[in-house]
Every structure is written in structure tokens, then in C-alpha cells.
XYZ file of C-alpha atoms in Angstrom:
498
model
C 0.000 0.000 0.000
C 1.518 3.347 -0.968
C 2.451 5.846 1.716
C 0.404 8.961 2.153
C 1.648 12.000 0.244
C 1.714 15.300 2.148
C -1.163 16.775 0.090
C -3.236 13.619 0.551
C -2.447 13.577 4.239
C -3.624 17.198 4.596
C -6.830 16.503 2.673
C -7.668 13.424 4.714
C -6.824 15.208 7.963
C -9.133 18.037 6.956
C -11.893 15.535 6.217
C -11.429 13.976 9.650
C -11.542 17.442 11.252
C -14.824 18.069 9.469
C -16.253 15.044 11.262
C -15.838 16.671 14.678
C -19.041 17.377 16.661
C -18.940 21.107 15.818
C -18.365 20.431 12.111
C -21.149 17.830 12.054
C -23.484 20.387 13.663
C -22.597 22.956 10.975
C -23.298 20.441 8.209
C -26.595 19.313 9.724
C -27.509 22.987 10.163
C -26.823 23.506 6.445
C -29.271 20.714 5.635
C -31.866 22.320 7.918
C -31.411 25.704 6.181
C -31.941 24.069 2.776
C -35.086 22.264 3.936
C -36.434 25.418 5.629
C -36.025 27.354 2.367
C -37.670 24.504 0.474
C -40.671 24.529 2.831
C -41.013 28.324 2.593
C -40.909 28.242 -1.205
C -43.373 25.347 -1.270
C -45.837 27.367 0.812
C -45.409 30.417 -1.460
C -45.988 28.164 -4.480
C -49.171 26.794 -2.885
C -50.563 30.300 -2.290
C -49.834 31.416 -5.855
C -51.120 28.168 -7.372
C -54.376 28.670 -5.494
C -54.671 32.094 -7.149
C -54.036 30.535 -10.575
C -56.771 27.975 -9.943
C -59.181 30.747 -8.918
C -58.527 32.671 -12.146
C -58.831 29.555 -14.307
C -62.081 28.546 -12.555
C -63.442 32.051 -13.154
C -62.632 31.860 -16.857
C -64.286 28.434 -17.117
C -67.303 29.899 -15.300
C -67.735 32.563 -17.959
C -65.671 35.408 -16.461
C -63.235 36.147 -19.280
C -61.786 38.976 -17.178
C -60.966 36.853 -14.136
C -57.358 38.032 -14.426
C -58.661 41.534 -13.626
C -61.190 40.860 -10.859
C -62.915 38.005 -9.041
C -66.436 39.147 -9.825
C -67.216 40.300 -13.372
C -69.946 42.550 -11.953
C -67.172 44.737 -10.566
C -66.533 45.869 -14.141
C -70.009 47.398 -14.391
C -69.929 51.143 -15.054
C -71.844 51.833 -11.827
C -68.983 50.274 -9.860
C -66.146 51.714 -11.913
C -67.277 55.345 -11.500
C -66.981 54.998 -7.718
C -63.400 53.765 -7.729
C -60.942 56.018 -5.843
C -58.375 58.180 -7.614
C -54.823 56.809 -7.686
C -51.581 58.670 -8.357
C -48.688 56.564 -9.649
C -45.285 58.099 -8.898
C -42.305 56.713 -10.790
C -38.826 58.048 -9.979
C -36.606 57.587 -13.034
C -32.864 57.402 -13.457
C -31.190 56.586 -16.754
C -32.496 54.701 -19.774
C -31.846 51.077 -20.751
C -32.937 48.196 -22.932
C -36.068 47.259 -20.941
C -37.433 50.666 -19.905
C -39.854 51.336 -22.760
C -41.636 48.016 -22.314
C -41.749 48.530 -18.557
C -43.225 52.033 -18.862
C -45.799 50.939 -21.439
C -46.961 48.126 -19.174
C -47.353 50.621 -16.345
C -49.319 53.348 -18.142
C -51.610 50.942 -20.049
C -53.316 49.809 -16.855
C -56.932 48.645 -17.103
C -57.835 50.324 -13.828
C -61.320 51.766 -14.265
C -61.025 54.668 -11.828
C -59.302 58.042 -12.274
C -55.538 57.612 -12.408
C -52.503 59.754 -13.177
C -48.899 58.811 -13.887
C -46.111 61.076 -12.659
C -42.661 60.346 -14.073
C -40.089 62.164 -11.948
C -36.525 62.809 -13.121
C -33.613 64.640 -11.576
C -33.086 66.933 -14.573
C -33.781 67.270 -18.290
C -30.255 65.944 -18.920
C -31.283 62.507 -17.711
C -31.655 60.169 -20.747
C -34.966 59.010 -19.269
C -36.466 62.504 -19.670
C -36.513 62.521 -23.470
C -37.478 58.848 -23.760
C -40.461 59.087 -21.427
C -41.520 62.447 -22.909
C -41.722 60.793 -26.308
C -43.735 57.919 -24.834
C -46.203 60.318 -23.207
C -46.617 62.146 -26.541
C -47.376 58.812 -28.180
C -50.168 58.109 -25.665
C -51.385 61.726 -25.466
C -55.133 61.855 -24.905
C -55.279 58.207 -23.800
C -53.564 58.480 -20.430
C -53.053 61.227 -17.847
C -49.260 61.299 -17.622
C -46.604 63.966 -17.257
C -42.918 64.406 -16.517
C -41.781 66.321 -13.447
C -38.258 67.663 -13.003
C -37.396 67.345 -9.309
C -33.957 68.935 -9.170
C -31.074 67.707 -7.045
C -31.563 66.125 -3.648
C -29.742 67.711 -0.724
C -31.000 65.921 2.407
C -31.914 62.410 1.206
C -31.324 59.969 -1.637
C -32.244 61.168 -5.118
C -34.884 58.446 -5.431
C -36.636 59.517 -2.224
C -36.382 63.168 -3.292
C -38.039 62.323 -6.614
C -40.791 60.396 -4.815
C -41.550 63.272 -2.450
C -41.629 65.801 -5.308
C -44.026 63.486 -7.106
C -46.271 63.397 -4.030
C -46.260 67.192 -3.860
C -47.533 67.292 -7.454
C -50.170 64.569 -7.234
C -53.860 65.350 -7.702
C -55.549 66.874 -4.653
C -58.275 64.214 -4.762
C -56.002 61.195 -4.945
C -56.819 58.695 -2.233
C -53.891 56.355 -2.828
C -50.365 56.824 -4.091
C -48.455 54.013 -5.765
C -44.665 54.317 -5.803
C -43.436 52.223 -8.688
C -39.897 51.432 -9.739
C -39.260 51.735 -13.455
C -37.552 48.345 -13.781
C -40.604 46.085 -13.283
C -43.436 45.250 -15.664
C -46.938 45.718 -14.343
C -49.956 43.565 -15.129
C -53.098 45.257 -16.547
C -55.177 44.531 -13.443
C -52.528 45.114 -10.759
C -53.586 48.621 -9.737
C -57.200 47.485 -9.482
C -56.242 44.555 -7.240
C -54.133 46.756 -4.961
C -56.858 49.393 -4.704
C -59.489 46.773 -3.912
C -57.374 45.389 -1.075
C -56.810 48.889 0.328
C -60.545 49.582 0.182
C -61.369 46.304 1.915
C -58.979 46.936 4.780
C -58.344 50.625 5.607
C -55.865 49.501 8.287
C -53.317 48.600 5.614
C -50.404 51.028 5.827
C -48.295 49.669 2.961
C -49.112 47.200 0.228
C -46.117 45.779 -1.554
C -45.047 43.078 -3.990
C -42.053 41.192 -5.318
C -40.147 40.966 -8.620
C -39.824 37.811 -10.669
C -36.245 38.244 -11.793
C -35.474 37.273 -15.373
C -31.726 36.491 -15.654
C -30.081 37.304 -18.922
C -26.905 35.334 -19.348
C -24.205 36.260 -16.821
C -23.418 34.839 -13.415
C -24.006 38.276 -11.921
C -27.598 38.266 -13.118
C -28.208 34.960 -11.369
C -26.972 36.373 -8.063
C -29.857 38.826 -7.907
C -32.782 37.408 -6.378
C -40.495 46.701 -6.141
C -43.345 48.942 -5.437
C -45.593 50.067 -2.597
C -49.079 51.551 -2.428
C -49.990 53.830 0.485
C -52.655 56.286 1.603
C -52.069 59.681 -0.025
C -53.131 61.503 3.144
C -50.240 59.927 5.043
C -47.984 62.067 2.856
C -50.175 65.171 2.738
C -50.284 65.376 6.536
C -46.972 63.675 7.332
C -48.800 61.011 9.346
C -46.467 58.935 11.546
C -43.544 61.084 10.351
C -43.605 59.496 6.894
C -42.424 62.554 4.971
C -39.964 63.831 7.570
C -38.523 60.343 8.064
C -37.830 60.035 4.355
C -36.784 63.632 3.703
C -34.429 64.138 6.653
C -31.494 61.930 5.741
C -33.418 58.980 4.311
C -31.445 56.581 2.132
C -33.821 53.648 1.498
C -37.549 54.278 1.108
C -38.373 50.608 1.707
C -36.413 50.253 4.942
C -37.506 53.650 6.271
C -41.197 52.957 5.665
C -40.868 49.448 7.104
C -39.255 50.907 10.219
C -42.084 53.445 10.584
C -44.665 50.691 10.131
C -42.984 48.602 12.815
C -42.691 51.484 15.259
C -46.321 52.524 14.735
C -47.578 48.910 14.585
C -49.053 49.506 11.159
C -49.977 46.738 8.713
C -47.908 45.728 5.671
C -49.479 43.253 3.230
C -48.753 41.669 -0.137
C -51.460 40.138 -2.372
C -50.697 36.705 -3.894
C -50.833 38.221 -7.395
C -48.219 40.854 -6.562
C -45.458 39.231 -8.628
C -44.002 41.227 -11.500
C -41.482 40.400 -14.238
C -38.167 42.122 -13.609
C -35.835 41.860 -16.645
C -32.148 42.152 -15.844
C -29.644 43.742 -18.222
C -28.097 41.427 -20.791
C -24.639 42.928 -20.192
C -24.688 42.694 -16.397
C -21.156 42.307 -15.088
C -19.999 40.973 -11.763
C -18.724 44.380 -10.684
C -22.203 45.854 -11.171
C -23.701 42.956 -9.240
C -21.217 43.636 -6.426
C -22.253 47.283 -6.249
C -25.900 46.176 -6.192
C -25.125 43.840 -3.290
C -23.331 46.681 -1.532
C -26.496 48.793 -1.856
C -28.559 45.990 -0.356
C -26.300 45.665 2.684
C -25.823 49.417 2.971
C -29.504 49.860 3.855
C -28.736 48.170 7.191
C -26.551 51.148 8.070
C -29.404 53.650 7.749
C -31.914 54.032 10.574
C -34.373 56.533 12.010
C -34.451 55.492 15.665
C -32.614 53.449 18.283
C -35.081 50.601 17.911
C -34.567 50.673 14.141
C -30.803 50.554 14.702
C -31.159 47.513 16.966
C -33.375 45.762 14.417
C -30.833 46.440 11.654
C -28.016 45.067 13.801
C -30.098 41.960 14.491
C -30.712 41.540 10.748
C -27.002 42.066 10.109
C -25.931 39.341 12.557
C -28.673 36.922 11.529
C -27.900 37.234 7.836
C -24.184 36.943 8.542
C -24.680 33.715 10.502
C -27.161 32.124 8.114
C -25.266 33.114 4.944
C -22.005 31.504 5.918
C -23.935 28.759 7.724
C -25.409 27.982 4.294
C -22.088 28.072 2.406
C -19.752 26.311 4.876
C -21.381 22.835 4.604
C -20.757 22.811 0.849
C -17.051 23.463 1.375
C -16.939 20.651 3.926
C -18.838 18.344 1.577
C -16.343 19.056 -1.196
C -13.518 18.071 1.146
C -15.293 14.830 2.115
C -15.907 13.899 -1.525
C -12.341 14.793 -2.542
C -10.981 12.683 0.325
C -13.124 9.715 -0.670
C -11.965 10.029 -4.287
C -8.329 10.135 -3.192
C -8.783 6.993 -1.125
C -10.357 5.237 -4.102
C -7.905 6.460 -6.746
C -4.695 6.045 -4.719
C -5.775 2.730 -3.242
C -5.491 3.794 0.396
C -7.326 1.710 2.934
C -9.723 3.314 5.352
C -7.696 1.773 8.151
C -4.513 3.384 6.855
C -6.113 6.796 6.581
C -8.158 6.434 9.778
C -10.935 8.087 7.765
C -14.554 7.120 8.302
C -17.467 7.147 5.928
C -19.347 9.608 8.148
C -18.178 12.632 6.169
C -19.291 11.117 2.880
C -22.672 10.306 4.404
C -23.056 13.939 5.482
C -22.195 15.049 1.938
C -24.848 12.728 0.521
C -27.493 14.117 2.897
C -26.530 17.671 1.924
C -26.868 16.751 -1.761
C -30.366 15.348 -1.110
C -31.414 18.481 0.799
C -29.951 20.711 -1.931
C -31.876 18.830 -4.607
C -35.070 19.247 -2.559
C -34.369 22.963 -2.168
C -33.724 23.514 -5.890
C -36.791 21.456 -6.802
C -38.914 23.665 -4.549
C -37.371 26.812 -6.069
C -37.982 25.477 -9.579
C -41.608 24.730 -8.724
C -42.167 28.207 -7.269
C -40.571 29.851 -10.308
C -42.648 27.690 -12.665
C -45.857 28.719 -10.891
C -44.881 32.402 -10.776
C -44.108 32.347 -14.507
C -47.513 30.759 -15.103
C -49.181 33.359 -12.880
C -47.495 36.262 -14.697
C -48.576 34.835 -18.073
C -52.185 34.586 -16.876
C -52.193 38.084 -15.389
C -50.759 39.613 -18.593
C -52.380 37.626 -21.426
C -51.422 40.260 -24.015
C -47.706 40.273 -23.141
C -44.983 38.025 -24.613
C -45.056 34.734 -22.746
C -42.444 34.174 -20.075
C -40.666 30.830 -19.968
C -38.483 28.761 -17.677
C -35.935 28.868 -20.505
C -34.687 32.047 -18.836
C -33.211 29.986 -16.016
C -30.172 27.743 -15.800
C -30.485 25.934 -12.498
C -26.879 24.865 -12.110
C -25.927 28.516 -12.567
C -28.547 29.519 -10.009
C -27.069 27.080 -7.494
C -23.588 28.523 -7.997
C -25.036 32.023 -7.692
C -26.705 31.123 -4.375
C -23.333 30.099 -2.981
C -21.604 33.203 -4.352
C -24.331 35.504 -3.055
C -24.358 34.046 0.451
C -20.574 33.980 0.642
C -20.255 37.620 -0.407
C -23.170 39.022 1.614
C -21.330 39.156 4.990
C -18.254 40.626 3.298
C -20.382 43.298 1.681
C -22.172 43.979 4.969
C -18.890 44.507 6.812
C -17.609 46.739 4.011
C -20.751 48.838 4.205
C -20.523 49.052 7.990
C -16.965 50.349 8.044
C -17.087 52.525 4.928
C -20.462 54.248 5.587
C -20.499 55.311 1.941
C -22.047 53.988 -1.283
C -22.226 54.970 -4.953
C -25.809 54.696 -6.188
C -26.377 55.508 -9.872
C -23.487 57.935 -10.049
C -24.198 59.661 -6.724
C -22.082 58.977 -3.636
C -23.939 59.046 -0.340
C -22.184 59.313 3.016
C -23.954 58.329 6.229
C -23.566 59.655 9.728
C -25.658 58.372 12.626
C -27.825 56.423 10.213
C -28.718 59.391 7.989
C -27.320 60.887 4.807
C -25.155 63.867 5.747
C -23.132 64.358 2.559
C -23.949 63.892 -1.132
C -21.259 63.947 -3.825
C -21.899 64.089 -7.574
C -19.140 63.589 -10.113
C -20.027 62.319 -13.586
C -16.380 61.793 -14.533
C -15.666 59.425 -11.627
C -19.048 57.748 -11.310
C -20.380 54.661 -13.135
C -21.910 54.987 -16.595
C -24.550 52.306 -16.058
C -27.035 51.446 -13.333
C -26.406 48.118 -11.656
C -29.245 45.763 -12.605
C -31.028 47.420 -15.495
C -27.804 48.469 -17.211
C -29.372 51.868 -17.905
C -27.202 54.642 -19.294
C -26.968 57.328 -16.631
C -25.843 60.085 -18.963
C -26.742 61.212 -22.440
C -23.676 59.844 -24.189
C -23.798 56.105 -24.646
C -20.782 54.436 -23.158
C -18.965 51.330 -24.285
C -20.423 48.023 -23.239
C -18.728 46.760 -20.066
C -16.477 43.740 -20.397
C -17.658 40.401 -19.103
C -16.556 39.612 -15.543
C -14.057 36.896 -14.665
C -16.616 34.977 -12.635
C -19.165 35.381 -15.408
C -16.706 33.870 -17.911
C -15.860 31.078 -15.486
C -19.525 30.305 -15.021
C -20.065 30.086 -18.769
C -17.032 27.821 -19.224
C -18.272 25.447 -16.530
C -21.763 25.122 -17.993
C -22.357 25.640 -21.714
C -25.937 26.724 -22.024
C -27.926 28.661 -24.567
C -28.567 32.370 -24.120
C -32.129 33.071 -22.943
C -34.428 35.026 -25.226
C -34.405 38.764 -24.832
C -37.379 41.054 -25.007
C -37.568 43.161 -28.127
C -37.164 46.771 -27.094
């Protein structure tokens, strides 16, 4: 029997170390995390599948507009004329390959009540200004839409500033205001569904939804896995400090409003149909994904109260623990499998290596749990794609062809490995570049805003939108993106025609 080489000895020693009680606990914990995610996704799939069945049953029962409302009698003119007025505020920044389709889906809503669309830009130099102005001209007389120039923000993020300027310009009779990001595609009946829910339960403070991300070919796009409706009077009268909380140093509208809702014990809900296609740029690079991740972790550094700060710290520590608790078992499993292969290839005996089969058994259990997790994710995505197709029958059909599941698995590992690193970076830097604007925090609030076109990025992170009028060169593919493509040769998903 051949003697152990130093590299083999190290590998087998590492495998034995990963069979210690602590290491076994970490690996079992990884299996539990996978199964917990699988159960959560299975429940979400059940809720959305139930909504699909309701729509299909309605259509079979003679309600051809079941994708718009449960009861076809709701479409009677006598009901439509009593619907409340809604103002849709859309802060814009830059212009990219998916924007026109997104904006068209938003302004061609089939909501039967009075509605206005307010597109808010920082300045007329923003590429979005001319593009959306042309779109509004195209639909002139059919929709109530206009562009508002907000100017530069000085006390909060530019997005929040644009939102608040939009609120100041909304119709005096608007009962609800819908803040809508420009990178999601709305369904024709979405505004009607949201308004109906708000009317049914006046206690709702915020109604929100989630994007169905459509990856577009790079590893970065697979690592990325966006709207809220509120009462207009909450902004007119600054109820619960909504306006002041956002205006005075606010960085993230979502986190700030969620903190206010928690402090005031107000209700946040999300209808089962609140799932919207979210196309990701076809030229997304890893560096842009990294800056996006930095923005997601940076929100934990902004807060409006001591309680909010404590909650953010708790989220920070929990995500840190669970992220690396998810990744570590896979590293250990790789070591166990590599050790077993070395024993088999080199002809070592288990007695000679004093290695047990326990590590390999743990790796097998992790593989089973991972398969269960990915199967549950695939099922949820399949149902959400089906739901989006039903809710937007006139739109190009979505397909699971957008997704490469081996790439998604790699992206899950990359995302969870990098999240704690990004969170620590955000914590110690207290600064972030968001769409060409650098924000600096102090005591949880923005205290300094820097703008420099020459030193800032030329594209937004996810949408790949050009931030300035002059079109820049297409970014080069990232190293990890190239590595991902070399590991798994797969066809490029279809793009939307824009």
C-alpha cells in the first residue's frame, strides 16, 4: 500500500476534522437551512397556485376577465365610477434596454377609476427625460401622464427626493399613491387589485409586492434574487412622520417605511398576485452585481431610531450567521468527496487513513437536501411564470428557458458567501455609490452627497441603464461570469424586443 503523500495527508486530515461534533453540527444545520427554504418556497408556491386555480375557474365559469377581478360585476360602469383616484409616482434614473416596455406596461393599466402617472426625473439631462416624454406624446389623450423635473436632492437619496416631489404634485383628490420602480413590468389589473385590497382593509399602511427576476446570461444576473401603495393623506399630513422620516437623511424608502410601520404597529401586506417580471440587463457584469449587493447591505446602516438601529443590527448578525452557515457545509462536503476520491484512486485503505465514511454520508445528505431545495425553487418559479402569463395575457409569454439551475445554485453560494463581506464593508465605509451619486452616512442618515459624472459609473447596476446622455462602451464580461459560462455551456435566454 503506498504511503500517504503530504497533500493527501492534509486533505484526509481536513476531512477527519470536518467530522468533529462542531463540524457535524454545521453540516446538519446547512441541511436544515436548505429544507427550511424549500418549505417556505413550497408554501409560497401553494398560495400562488391557489390564485391561478381561482382565475382559471373564473374563466371556465364565464368570467373572461378573471385576471382583472374576481367578480365580473365589478366591471359594471356603476362600480367603476366609484373607484378612488390613484396617483402613480415613478422616480426615473437613466435609460436602458427594458425601460420602454416597462413604462408601457405601467401606463396601459386597465384600472377603471381616475388615475394619473407622474414620471419624476432629476433633470432634463437625464436620458430618461426625453425617452419618457416621447412615450407620453405617443399616448397623449389616452392616459393622464406627465414628466416632473425634481432637481437635485440635498437631504436624502435622489430616489426619495423624486418620490416626495411626485407626491407634492399629485392630484388633490387622490386617495392612494403608488410608488413604482421603473424596472418592473406591471400587469393590466394590478392597480385594481391593490386598490381593492386597500378599500377592503383601511388599516393597511403599505401594500407591496415582489419581482420575478429574469436572468439574462451572466453569473451576476443569477446572483440577484419593487413597489408600494400607500394612503395619499399619510404624505399630505406627514402622518407617523412618513415625509420627515424620508426627507431628513433617508437613504432607502423601503427600509424607512418598514421601520415606521414597525414602530407605529401599522400593517404591511402583499397580495398573492403581486409578482411582476423584472428583466435584468443582458450585459450585467460581476462588478455591477457587487455594487448592487453593496447597496442591499448598505440599507442596514441607515436608521431613524434606536429601535430601528437595533433591528438592523439583528438583521445584520442573523444574515451573517445564516449566509455563511449555508455556504460552509458545501465546502466541507467538497472536502469529504475529494478525500473519498483520493482513497479510491490512490488505493489507500480506510484503516490506513483512519478516515470514516461519516463525512461522505453527510455530503450525501446535503446533496439530497440541496436537490429538494432547488426542486422547490424550480416549482415556485414555474408557478410564478404561469401566474405572470395569466395576469398579462397580451404580453410576450415568459418561460423557464430564462433559467439555468446549475448557474442559479452557484449564484446562491456566491451571493451568500459575499453578503457578509459586503455587509462589513458597508458598515466600516459608511459610503455607497448609487447611480453615479455617492452618499455618506452619519448616525444612520445621509449627511453628505457627492456628484461627479467623470468618476461615477456609466450604467445602473441591474437594469444596465445609461446614466448620462452619451452612450458608453459596453462593459467587459466579468471573470466569474466567464468562469460560469465555461463550466456550464448553455444557450442564451431570449431577450425582449425593445
